[in-house]
mmCIF file of C-alpha atoms and ligand atoms in Angstrom:
data_model
loop_
_atom_site.group_PDB
_atom_site.id
_atom_site.type_symbol
_atom_site.label_atom_id
_atom_site.label_comp_id
_atom_site.label_asym_id
_atom_site.label_seq_id
_atom_site.Cartn_x
_atom_site.Cartn_y
_atom_site.Cartn_z
ATOM 1 C CA MET A 169 23.860 -13.584 -10.359
ATOM 2 C CA THR A 170 22.781 -9.948 -10.722
ATOM 3 C CA VAL A 171 23.316 -7.450 -7.905
ATOM 4 C CA MET A 172 19.611 -7.492 -7.179
ATOM 5 C CA ASP A 173 19.640 -11.269 -6.766
ATOM 6 C CA GLN A 174 22.577 -10.851 -4.448
ATOM 7 C CA VAL A 175 20.751 -8.362 -2.223
ATOM 8 C CA TYR A 176 17.729 -10.633 -2.236
ATOM 9 C CA GLN A 177 19.802 -13.564 -1.014
ATOM 10 C CA GLU A 178 21.365 -11.491 1.741
ATOM 11 C CA HIS A 179 18.426 -9.453 3.005
ATOM 12 C CA ARG A 180 15.320 -11.326 1.975
ATOM 13 C CA ALA A 181 12.369 -10.665 4.238
ATOM 14 C CA PRO A 182 8.922 -12.237 4.013
ATOM 15 C CA ALA A 183 6.726 -10.050 1.810
ATOM 16 C CA SER A 184 4.341 -7.883 3.792
ATOM 17 C CA PRO A 185 0.846 -9.310 4.168
ATOM 18 C CA GLY A 186 -2.351 -7.341 3.495
ATOM 19 C CA HIS A 187 -1.680 -5.166 0.515
ATOM 20 C CA PRO A 188 -0.791 -2.905 -0.877
ATOM 21 C CA ARG A 189 0.429 -0.184 1.449
ATOM 22 C CA ILE A 190 0.197 3.107 -0.385
ATOM 23 C CA LEU A 191 2.770 5.737 0.544
ATOM 24 C CA SER A 192 3.250 9.195 -0.998
ATOM 25 C CA LEU A 193 6.603 10.923 -1.197
ATOM 26 C CA ALA A 194 5.513 14.498 -0.630
ATOM 27 C CA ASN A 195 7.069 17.877 0.034
ATOM 28 C CA GLN A 196 6.111 20.990 -1.923
ATOM 29 C CA LYS A 197 9.773 22.020 -2.025
ATOM 30 C CA GLY A 198 11.685 20.894 -5.075
ATOM 31 C CA GLY A 199 15.082 19.242 -4.901
ATOM 32 C CA VAL A 200 14.691 17.684 -1.455
ATOM 33 C CA GLY A 201 14.966 14.042 -2.527
ATOM 34 C CA LYS A 202 11.381 12.922 -3.239
ATOM 35 C CA THR A 203 12.160 11.316 -6.576
ATOM 36 C CA THR A 204 15.504 9.925 -5.439
ATOM 37 C CA THR A 205 13.754 8.355 -2.467
ATOM 38 C CA ALA A 206 10.883 6.991 -4.576
ATOM 39 C CA ILE A 207 13.368 5.300 -6.914
ATOM 40 C CA ASN A 208 15.782 4.009 -4.317
ATOM 41 C CA LEU A 209 13.427 3.141 -1.488
ATOM 42 C CA GLY A 210 11.323 1.373 -4.125
ATOM 43 C CA THR A 211 14.359 -0.521 -5.371
ATOM 44 C CA ALA A 212 15.495 -1.405 -1.853
ATOM 45 C CA LEU A 213 12.020 -2.669 -0.890
ATOM 46 C CA ALA A 214 11.874 -4.758 -4.058
ATOM 47 C CA ALA A 215 15.388 -6.042 -3.424
ATOM 48 C CA ILE A 216 14.375 -7.441 -0.047
ATOM 49 C CA GLY A 217 11.305 -9.175 -1.409
ATOM 50 C CA GLU A 218 8.447 -6.644 -1.563
ATOM 51 C CA ARG A 219 6.474 -6.211 -4.776
ATOM 52 C CA VAL A 220 6.560 -2.510 -5.551
ATOM 53 C CA LEU A 221 4.791 -0.135 -7.906
ATOM 54 C CA ILE A 222 6.044 3.431 -8.269
ATOM 55 C CA VAL A 223 3.444 5.876 -9.563
ATOM 56 C CA ASP A 224 5.088 8.889 -11.178
ATOM 57 C CA LEU A 225 2.830 11.853 -10.509
ATOM 58 C CA ASP A 226 5.329 14.560 -11.446
ATOM 59 C CA PRO A 227 4.994 15.990 -14.996
ATOM 60 C CA GLN A 228 8.811 16.190 -15.041
ATOM 61 C CA GLY A 229 8.889 12.396 -15.099
ATOM 62 C CA ASN A 230 12.212 12.154 -13.279
ATOM 63 C CA ALA A 231 11.311 8.904 -11.538
ATOM 64 C CA SER A 232 10.475 7.351 -14.902
ATOM 65 C CA THR A 233 13.697 8.608 -16.519
ATOM 66 C CA GLY A 234 15.794 7.669 -13.495
ATOM 67 C CA LEU A 235 14.539 4.108 -13.812
ATOM 68 C CA GLY A 236 15.517 3.986 -17.464
ATOM 69 C CA ILE A 237 12.026 4.237 -18.960
ATOM 70 C CA ASP A 238 12.463 6.225 -22.170
ATOM 71 C CA ARG A 239 9.765 8.486 -23.562
ATOM 72 C CA HIS A 240 8.817 5.966 -26.253
ATOM 73 C CA SER A 241 7.796 3.384 -23.675
ATOM 74 C CA ARG A 242 5.294 5.817 -22.156
ATOM 75 C CA ASN A 243 2.443 5.217 -24.606
ATOM 76 C CA VAL A 244 0.075 5.052 -21.693
ATOM 77 C CA SER A 245 0.996 7.330 -18.799
ATOM 78 C CA THR A 246 -0.396 8.420 -15.450
ATOM 79 C CA TYR A 247 -1.975 11.334 -17.337
ATOM 80 C CA ASP A 248 -4.122 8.911 -19.357
ATOM 81 C CA VAL A 249 -5.074 7.182 -16.136
ATOM 82 C CA LEU A 250 -6.079 10.336 -14.260
ATOM 83 C CA ILE A 251 -7.965 11.797 -17.206
ATOM 84 C CA GLY A 252 -9.920 8.538 -17.301
ATOM 85 C CA GLU A 253 -8.756 7.177 -20.633
ATOM 86 C CA ALA A 254 -6.884 4.110 -19.420
ATOM 87 C CA PRO A 255 -6.811 1.773 -16.446
ATOM 88 C CA LEU A 256 -3.699 2.032 -14.255
ATOM 89 C CA ARG A 257 -2.757 -1.512 -15.251
ATOM 90 C CA ASP A 258 -2.126 -0.314 -18.829
ATOM 91 C CA ALA A 259 0.346 2.368 -17.688
ATOM 92 C CA VAL A 260 2.514 -0.063 -15.734
ATOM 93 C CA VAL A 261 5.862 -1.045 -17.221
ATOM 94 C CA ALA A 262 8.579 -3.282 -15.853
ATOM 95 C CA THR A 263 11.958 -1.900 -14.760
ATOM 96 C CA ALA A 264 15.341 -3.616 -14.790
ATOM 97 C CA VAL A 265 14.816 -4.367 -11.088
ATOM 98 C CA PRO A 266 12.869 -7.562 -10.344
ATOM 99 C CA ARG A 267 9.601 -6.920 -8.458
ATOM 100 C CA LEU A 268 9.758 -3.165 -9.233
ATOM 101 C CA GLN A 269 7.360 -1.658 -11.746
ATOM 102 C CA ILE A 270 6.432 1.903 -12.597
ATOM 103 C CA ALA A 271 3.529 3.836 -14.031
ATOM 104 C CA ALA A 272 5.389 6.565 -15.908
ATOM 105 C CA SER A 273 4.392 10.171 -16.376
ATOM 106 C CA THR A 274 4.596 12.674 -19.218
ATOM 107 C CA MET A 275 4.431 16.475 -19.446
ATOM 108 C CA ASP A 276 0.691 16.219 -20.224
ATOM 109 C CA LEU A 277 0.152 15.846 -16.492
ATOM 110 C CA SER A 278 0.847 19.543 -15.986
ATOM 111 C CA GLY A 279 -2.428 20.363 -17.749
ATOM 112 C CA LEU A 280 -4.543 17.943 -15.752
ATOM 113 C CA GLU A 281 -5.797 20.400 -13.148
ATOM 114 C CA LEU A 282 -7.256 22.695 -15.798
ATOM 115 C CA GLU A 283 -8.681 19.832 -17.811
ATOM 116 C CA LEU A 284 -10.451 18.262 -14.869
ATOM 117 C CA GLY A 285 -11.918 21.613 -13.854
ATOM 118 C CA SER A 286 -14.420 21.097 -11.065
ATOM 119 C CA THR A 287 -15.299 17.489 -11.878
ATOM 120 C CA ARG A 288 -16.818 16.023 -8.748
ATOM 121 C CA ASP A 289 -14.353 13.147 -8.401
ATOM 122 C CA ARG A 290 -11.281 15.119 -9.414
ATOM 123 C CA ALA A 291 -9.430 14.485 -6.128
ATOM 124 C CA PHE A 292 -10.165 10.758 -6.222
ATOM 125 C CA ARG A 293 -8.937 9.875 -9.695
ATOM 126 C CA LEU A 294 -5.815 8.129 -8.451
ATOM 127 C CA ARG A 295 -7.511 6.422 -5.519
ATOM 128 C CA ASN A 296 -10.168 4.991 -7.849
ATOM 129 C CA ALA A 297 -7.530 3.839 -10.315
ATOM 130 C CA ILE A 298 -5.575 2.029 -7.592
ATOM 131 C CA THR A 299 -8.736 0.462 -6.190
ATOM 132 C CA ALA A 300 -9.627 -0.855 -9.654
ATOM 133 C CA LEU A 301 -6.110 -2.236 -10.003
ATOM 134 C CA ASN A 302 -6.418 -4.068 -6.681
ATOM 135 C CA ILE A 303 -9.804 -5.527 -7.474
ATOM 136 C CA ASP A 304 -8.478 -7.037 -10.691
ATOM 137 C CA ALA A 305 -5.048 -7.829 -9.274
ATOM 138 C CA THR A 306 -3.262 -10.564 -11.137
ATOM 139 C CA GLU A 307 -0.068 -12.131 -9.944
ATOM 140 C CA ALA A 308 1.811 -9.448 -11.874
ATOM 141 C CA THR A 309 -0.007 -6.521 -10.234
ATOM 142 C CA ASP A 310 -0.312 -7.900 -6.722
ATOM 143 C CA TYR A 311 1.826 -5.227 -5.046
ATOM 144 C CA THR A 312 2.753 -4.967 -1.387
ATOM 145 C CA TYR A 313 3.835 -1.321 -1.705
ATOM 146 C CA VAL A 314 2.728 1.514 -3.959
ATOM 147 C CA LEU A 315 5.015 4.572 -3.776
ATOM 148 C CA ILE A 316 3.691 7.782 -5.279
ATOM 149 C CA ASP A 317 6.245 10.374 -6.390
ATOM 150 C CA CYS A 318 4.588 13.787 -5.994
ATOM 151 C CA PRO A 319 5.389 17.015 -7.847
ATOM 152 C CA PRO A 320 6.953 19.927 -5.915
ATOM 153 C CA SER A 321 3.685 21.658 -5.127
ATOM 154 C CA LEU A 322 0.489 21.180 -3.153
ATOM 155 C CA ASN A 323 -1.678 21.062 -6.264
ATOM 156 C CA LEU A 324 -4.414 18.693 -7.426
ATOM 157 C CA LEU A 325 -1.830 15.995 -8.256
ATOM 158 C CA THR A 326 -0.487 15.984 -4.710
ATOM 159 C CA VAL A 327 -4.030 16.047 -3.333
ATOM 160 C CA ASN A 328 -4.832 12.998 -5.503
ATOM 161 C CA ALA A 329 -1.778 11.278 -4.044
ATOM 162 C CA MET A 330 -2.791 12.127 -0.475
ATOM 163 C CA ALA A 331 -6.376 11.045 -1.040
ATOM 164 C CA ALA A 332 -5.128 7.686 -2.338
ATOM 165 C CA SER A 333 -2.513 7.049 0.362
ATOM 166 C CA ASP A 334 -2.354 5.296 3.689
ATOM 167 C CA ALA A 335 0.472 7.558 4.740
ATOM 168 C CA ILE A 336 2.898 10.265 3.696
ATOM 169 C CA LEU A 337 6.644 9.954 3.720
ATOM 170 C CA VAL A 338 8.322 13.366 3.795
ATOM 171 C CA PRO A 339 11.890 13.812 2.550
ATOM 172 C CA LEU A 340 13.563 16.814 4.209
ATOM 173 C CA GLN A 341 16.868 18.114 2.957
ATOM 174 C CA CYS A 342 19.433 18.886 5.674
ATOM 175 C CA GLU A 343 19.783 22.571 4.857
ATOM 176 C CA PHE A 344 18.987 25.840 6.565
ATOM 177 C CA PHE A 345 15.386 26.176 5.408
ATOM 178 C CA ALA A 346 14.509 22.518 5.964
ATOM 179 C CA LEU A 347 11.627 23.173 8.333
ATOM 180 C CA GLU A 348 10.262 26.057 6.313
ATOM 181 C CA GLY A 349 7.155 24.857 4.550
ATOM 182 C CA LEU A 350 6.796 21.776 6.733
ATOM 183 C CA SER A 351 3.924 23.261 8.727
ATOM 184 C CA GLN A 352 2.112 24.105 5.501
ATOM 185 C CA LEU A 353 2.593 20.510 4.343
ATOM 186 C CA LEU A 354 1.330 19.145 7.655
ATOM 187 C CA GLN A 355 -1.653 21.480 7.426
ATOM 188 C CA THR A 356 -2.504 20.132 3.981
ATOM 189 C CA VAL A 357 -2.262 16.578 5.296
ATOM 190 C CA GLU A 358 -4.632 17.593 8.098
ATOM 191 C CA GLN A 359 -7.080 19.097 5.589
ATOM 192 C CA VAL A 360 -7.019 16.002 3.416
ATOM 193 C CA ARG A 361 -7.502 13.847 6.497
ATOM 194 C CA SER A 362 -10.564 15.789 7.633
ATOM 195 C CA THR A 363 -12.185 15.982 4.207
ATOM 196 C CA LEU A 364 -11.004 13.372 1.703
ATOM 197 C CA ASN A 365 -9.158 10.619 3.531
ATOM 198 C CA PRO A 366 -9.617 10.036 7.291
ATOM 199 C CA LYS A 367 -7.034 7.238 7.442
ATOM 200 C CA LEU A 368 -4.157 9.383 6.135
ATOM 201 C CA SER A 369 -1.172 9.523 8.469
ATOM 202 C CA ILE A 370 2.431 10.677 8.466
ATOM 203 C CA HIS A 371 4.565 7.586 8.022
ATOM 204 C CA GLY A 372 7.782 9.385 8.704
ATOM 205 C CA ILE A 373 10.273 12.072 7.862
ATOM 206 C CA VAL A 374 13.477 11.112 6.145
ATOM 207 C CA LEU A 375 16.457 13.436 6.366
ATOM 208 C CA THR A 376 18.281 13.568 3.051
ATOM 209 C CA MET A 377 21.617 14.854 1.763
ATOM 210 C CA PHE A 378 23.070 14.687 5.246
ATOM 211 C CA ASP A 379 26.715 15.717 5.544
ATOM 212 C CA SER A 380 28.211 14.798 8.921
ATOM 213 C CA ARG A 381 31.208 17.130 8.432
ATOM 214 C CA ASN A 382 28.889 20.071 8.070
ATOM 215 C CA ASN A 383 27.827 21.742 11.339
ATOM 216 C CA LEU A 384 24.731 23.118 9.691
ATOM 217 C CA SER A 385 23.620 19.611 8.674
ATOM 218 C CA ASN A 386 24.019 18.454 12.278
ATOM 219 C CA GLN A 387 22.099 21.464 13.581
ATOM 220 C CA VAL A 388 19.245 20.822 11.134
ATOM 221 C CA VAL A 389 19.066 17.186 12.235
ATOM 222 C CA ALA A 390 18.853 18.269 15.885
ATOM 223 C CA ASP A 391 16.117 20.820 15.115
ATOM 224 C CA VAL A 392 14.029 18.438 13.026
ATOM 225 C CA ARG A 393 14.306 15.670 15.612
ATOM 226 C CA GLN A 394 13.286 18.073 18.350
ATOM 227 C CA PHE A 395 10.333 19.371 16.352
ATOM 228 C CA MET A 396 9.085 16.060 14.901
ATOM 229 C CA GLY A 397 10.302 13.555 17.498
ATOM 230 C CA SER A 398 9.858 9.886 16.707
ATOM 231 C CA LYS A 399 8.295 10.658 13.330
ATOM 232 C CA VAL A 400 11.837 11.103 12.023
ATOM 233 C CA TYR A 401 13.383 7.864 10.793
ATOM 234 C CA ASN A 402 16.645 6.859 12.468
ATOM 235 C CA THR A 403 18.122 6.296 9.033
ATOM 236 C CA MET A 404 19.479 9.415 7.359
ATOM 237 C CA ILE A 405 20.418 9.512 3.682
ATOM 238 C CA PRO A 406 23.940 10.925 3.293
ATOM 239 C CA ARG A 407 24.914 13.301 0.556
ATOM 240 C CA ASN A 408 26.569 10.867 -1.825
ATOM 241 C CA VAL A 409 27.790 11.534 -5.337
ATOM 242 C CA ARG A 410 26.882 7.991 -6.467
ATOM 243 C CA ILE A 411 23.218 8.744 -5.659
ATOM 244 C CA SER A 412 23.278 11.783 -7.924
ATOM 245 C CA GLU A 413 25.174 10.031 -10.738
ATOM 246 C CA ALA A 414 22.939 6.969 -10.951
ATOM 247 C CA PRO A 415 19.875 8.584 -12.655
ATOM 248 C CA SER A 416 21.925 9.662 -15.678
ATOM 249 C CA TYR A 417 22.555 5.959 -16.307
ATOM 250 C CA GLY A 418 18.845 5.219 -15.869
ATOM 251 C CA LYS A 419 19.675 3.127 -12.829
ATOM 252 C CA PRO A 420 18.773 3.167 -9.142
ATOM 253 C CA VAL A 421 21.871 3.680 -6.988
ATOM 254 C CA LEU A 422 21.575 0.112 -5.656
ATOM 255 C CA VAL A 423 22.121 -1.211 -9.163
ATOM 256 C CA TYR A 424 24.715 1.426 -10.085
ATOM 257 C CA ASP A 425 26.874 0.845 -6.991
ATOM 258 C CA LEU A 426 25.502 -1.538 -4.398
ATOM 259 C CA LYS A 427 28.333 -1.009 -1.939
ATOM 260 C CA CYS A 428 28.301 2.800 -1.743
ATOM 261 C CA VAL A 429 27.021 4.530 1.407
ATOM 262 C CA GLY A 430 23.952 5.785 -0.472
ATOM 263 C CA SER A 431 22.830 2.253 -1.331
ATOM 264 C CA GLU A 432 23.444 1.094 2.209
ATOM 265 C CA ALA A 433 21.355 3.955 3.564
ATOM 266 C CA TYR A 434 18.389 3.214 1.291
ATOM 267 C CA LEU A 435 18.493 -0.470 2.250
ATOM 268 C CA LYS A 436 18.466 0.532 5.895
ATOM 269 C CA LEU A 437 15.570 2.914 5.284
ATOM 270 C CA ALA A 438 13.601 0.129 3.577
ATOM 271 C CA THR A 439 14.099 -2.117 6.595
ATOM 272 C CA GLU A 440 12.976 0.686 8.882
ATOM 273 C CA VAL A 441 9.889 1.410 6.772
ATOM 274 C CA ILE A 442 8.888 -2.266 6.892
ATOM 275 C CA GLU A 443 9.550 -2.334 10.632
ATOM 276 C CA ARG A 444 7.353 0.725 11.160
ATOM 277 C CA GLU A 445 4.645 -0.917 9.048
ATOM 278 C CA ARG A 446 4.672 -3.950 11.335
ATOM 279 C CA THR A 447 4.304 -1.753 14.405
ATOM 280 C CA LEU A 448 1.488 0.223 12.792
ATOM 281 C CA ARG A 449 -0.319 -2.949 11.849
ATOM 282 C CA ALA A 450 0.056 -4.407 15.322
ATOM 283 C CA HIS A 451 -1.907 -1.465 16.802
HETATM 284 P P1 ADP B 12 12.810 16.189 -5.666
HETATM 285 O O1 ADP B 12 12.166 15.011 -6.320
HETATM 286 O O2 ADP B 12 12.343 16.421 -4.269
HETATM 287 O O3 ADP B 12 12.683 17.436 -6.496
HETATM 288 P P2 ADP B 12 15.300 14.858 -6.304
HETATM 289 O O4 ADP B 12 15.150 13.518 -5.729
HETATM 290 O O5 ADP B 12 15.083 15.009 -7.768
HETATM 291 O O6 ADP B 12 14.384 15.900 -5.521
HETATM 292 O O7 ADP B 12 16.749 15.388 -5.891
HETATM 293 C C1 ADP B 12 17.221 16.669 -6.309
HETATM 294 C C2 ADP B 12 18.670 16.560 -6.769
HETATM 295 O O8 ADP B 12 19.491 16.168 -5.692
HETATM 296 C C3 ADP B 12 18.868 15.510 -7.850
HETATM 297 O O9 ADP B 12 19.817 15.985 -8.749
HETATM 298 C C4 ADP B 12 19.402 14.295 -7.097
HETATM 299 O O10 ADP B 12 20.235 13.489 -7.907
HETATM 300 C C5 ADP B 12 20.182 14.955 -5.977
HETATM 301 N N1 ADP B 12 20.194 14.132 -4.763
HETATM 302 C C6 ADP B 12 19.131 13.642 -4.110
HETATM 303 N N2 ADP B 12 19.512 12.957 -3.022
HETATM 304 C C7 ADP B 12 20.868 13.009 -2.980
HETATM 305 C C8 ADP B 12 21.859 12.498 -2.076
HETATM 306 N N3 ADP B 12 21.531 11.794 -0.997
HETATM 307 N N4 ADP B 12 23.156 12.764 -2.356
HETATM 308 C C9 ADP B 12 23.494 13.487 -3.444
HETATM 309 N N5 ADP B 12 22.617 13.996 -4.319
HETATM 310 C C10 ADP B 12 21.305 13.770 -4.094
HETATM 311 MG MG1 MG B 13 10.967 14.954 -8.066
#
């Protein structure tokens, strides 16, 4: 039995009905844990029975690399999809994790904004691609969650992600400037909501790289919880060396070391995300 089968046996939850839920990992700051969370929340959701697609919208392609997708298997990428040369279905590749697939990215994506110019539908490229995927959903592409890994900026790629999403999930690093930039991000969400996507909401804020021995980390947690209240998930992701080692093996941390505190935290976060989804749906 593989580790993923083991998690499935232990934590299996009924797959979420009414699909897919589309969540963007967004924060214009780099290095806060967007990609790490896309990979590991995606893996944890898949491990407990959800069917997950990660869409890599960062030209750096770290989510793709971190999941072991080498450059040669990116014949069709999210760039081809957004430029209109391929359906999203063609960019999807399997990962080593059952029920987890990814649409990989390449550096070409960095030129997209210029290439699209002022095309009328430029902000809706991703939304249209996901809609087309859903309409033609086969058993293999019948996802319950789509997680979009955004680049570290509020550019056209991030706007495409926000226009396509039900909600935004914001990773915040537990460091001194954590809240800096958050109001600008929230403002952008507000703008997208009032112009491109009225249903867009903030799913939650996840505190990352938390170090309980560090007073500053604890102070940041207190500040963020005071400022953002119940939007902050109870689960915090600890700073954990296993989390940072895993990508160099092309593996999610849950596969690299299921029993480490990082894996446990991402499993807990997945449960909390699903729980929050249920509450949202009930209202
Ligand atoms: P972003 O996508 O927001 O730019 P990443 O997810 O790539 O951020 O994370 C930035 C760096 O921090 C990466 O090297 C990653 O491995 C590391 N990292 C992320 N989360 C953790 C964590 N909880 N513990 C230790 N290292 C982490
Ligand atoms: Mg990233």
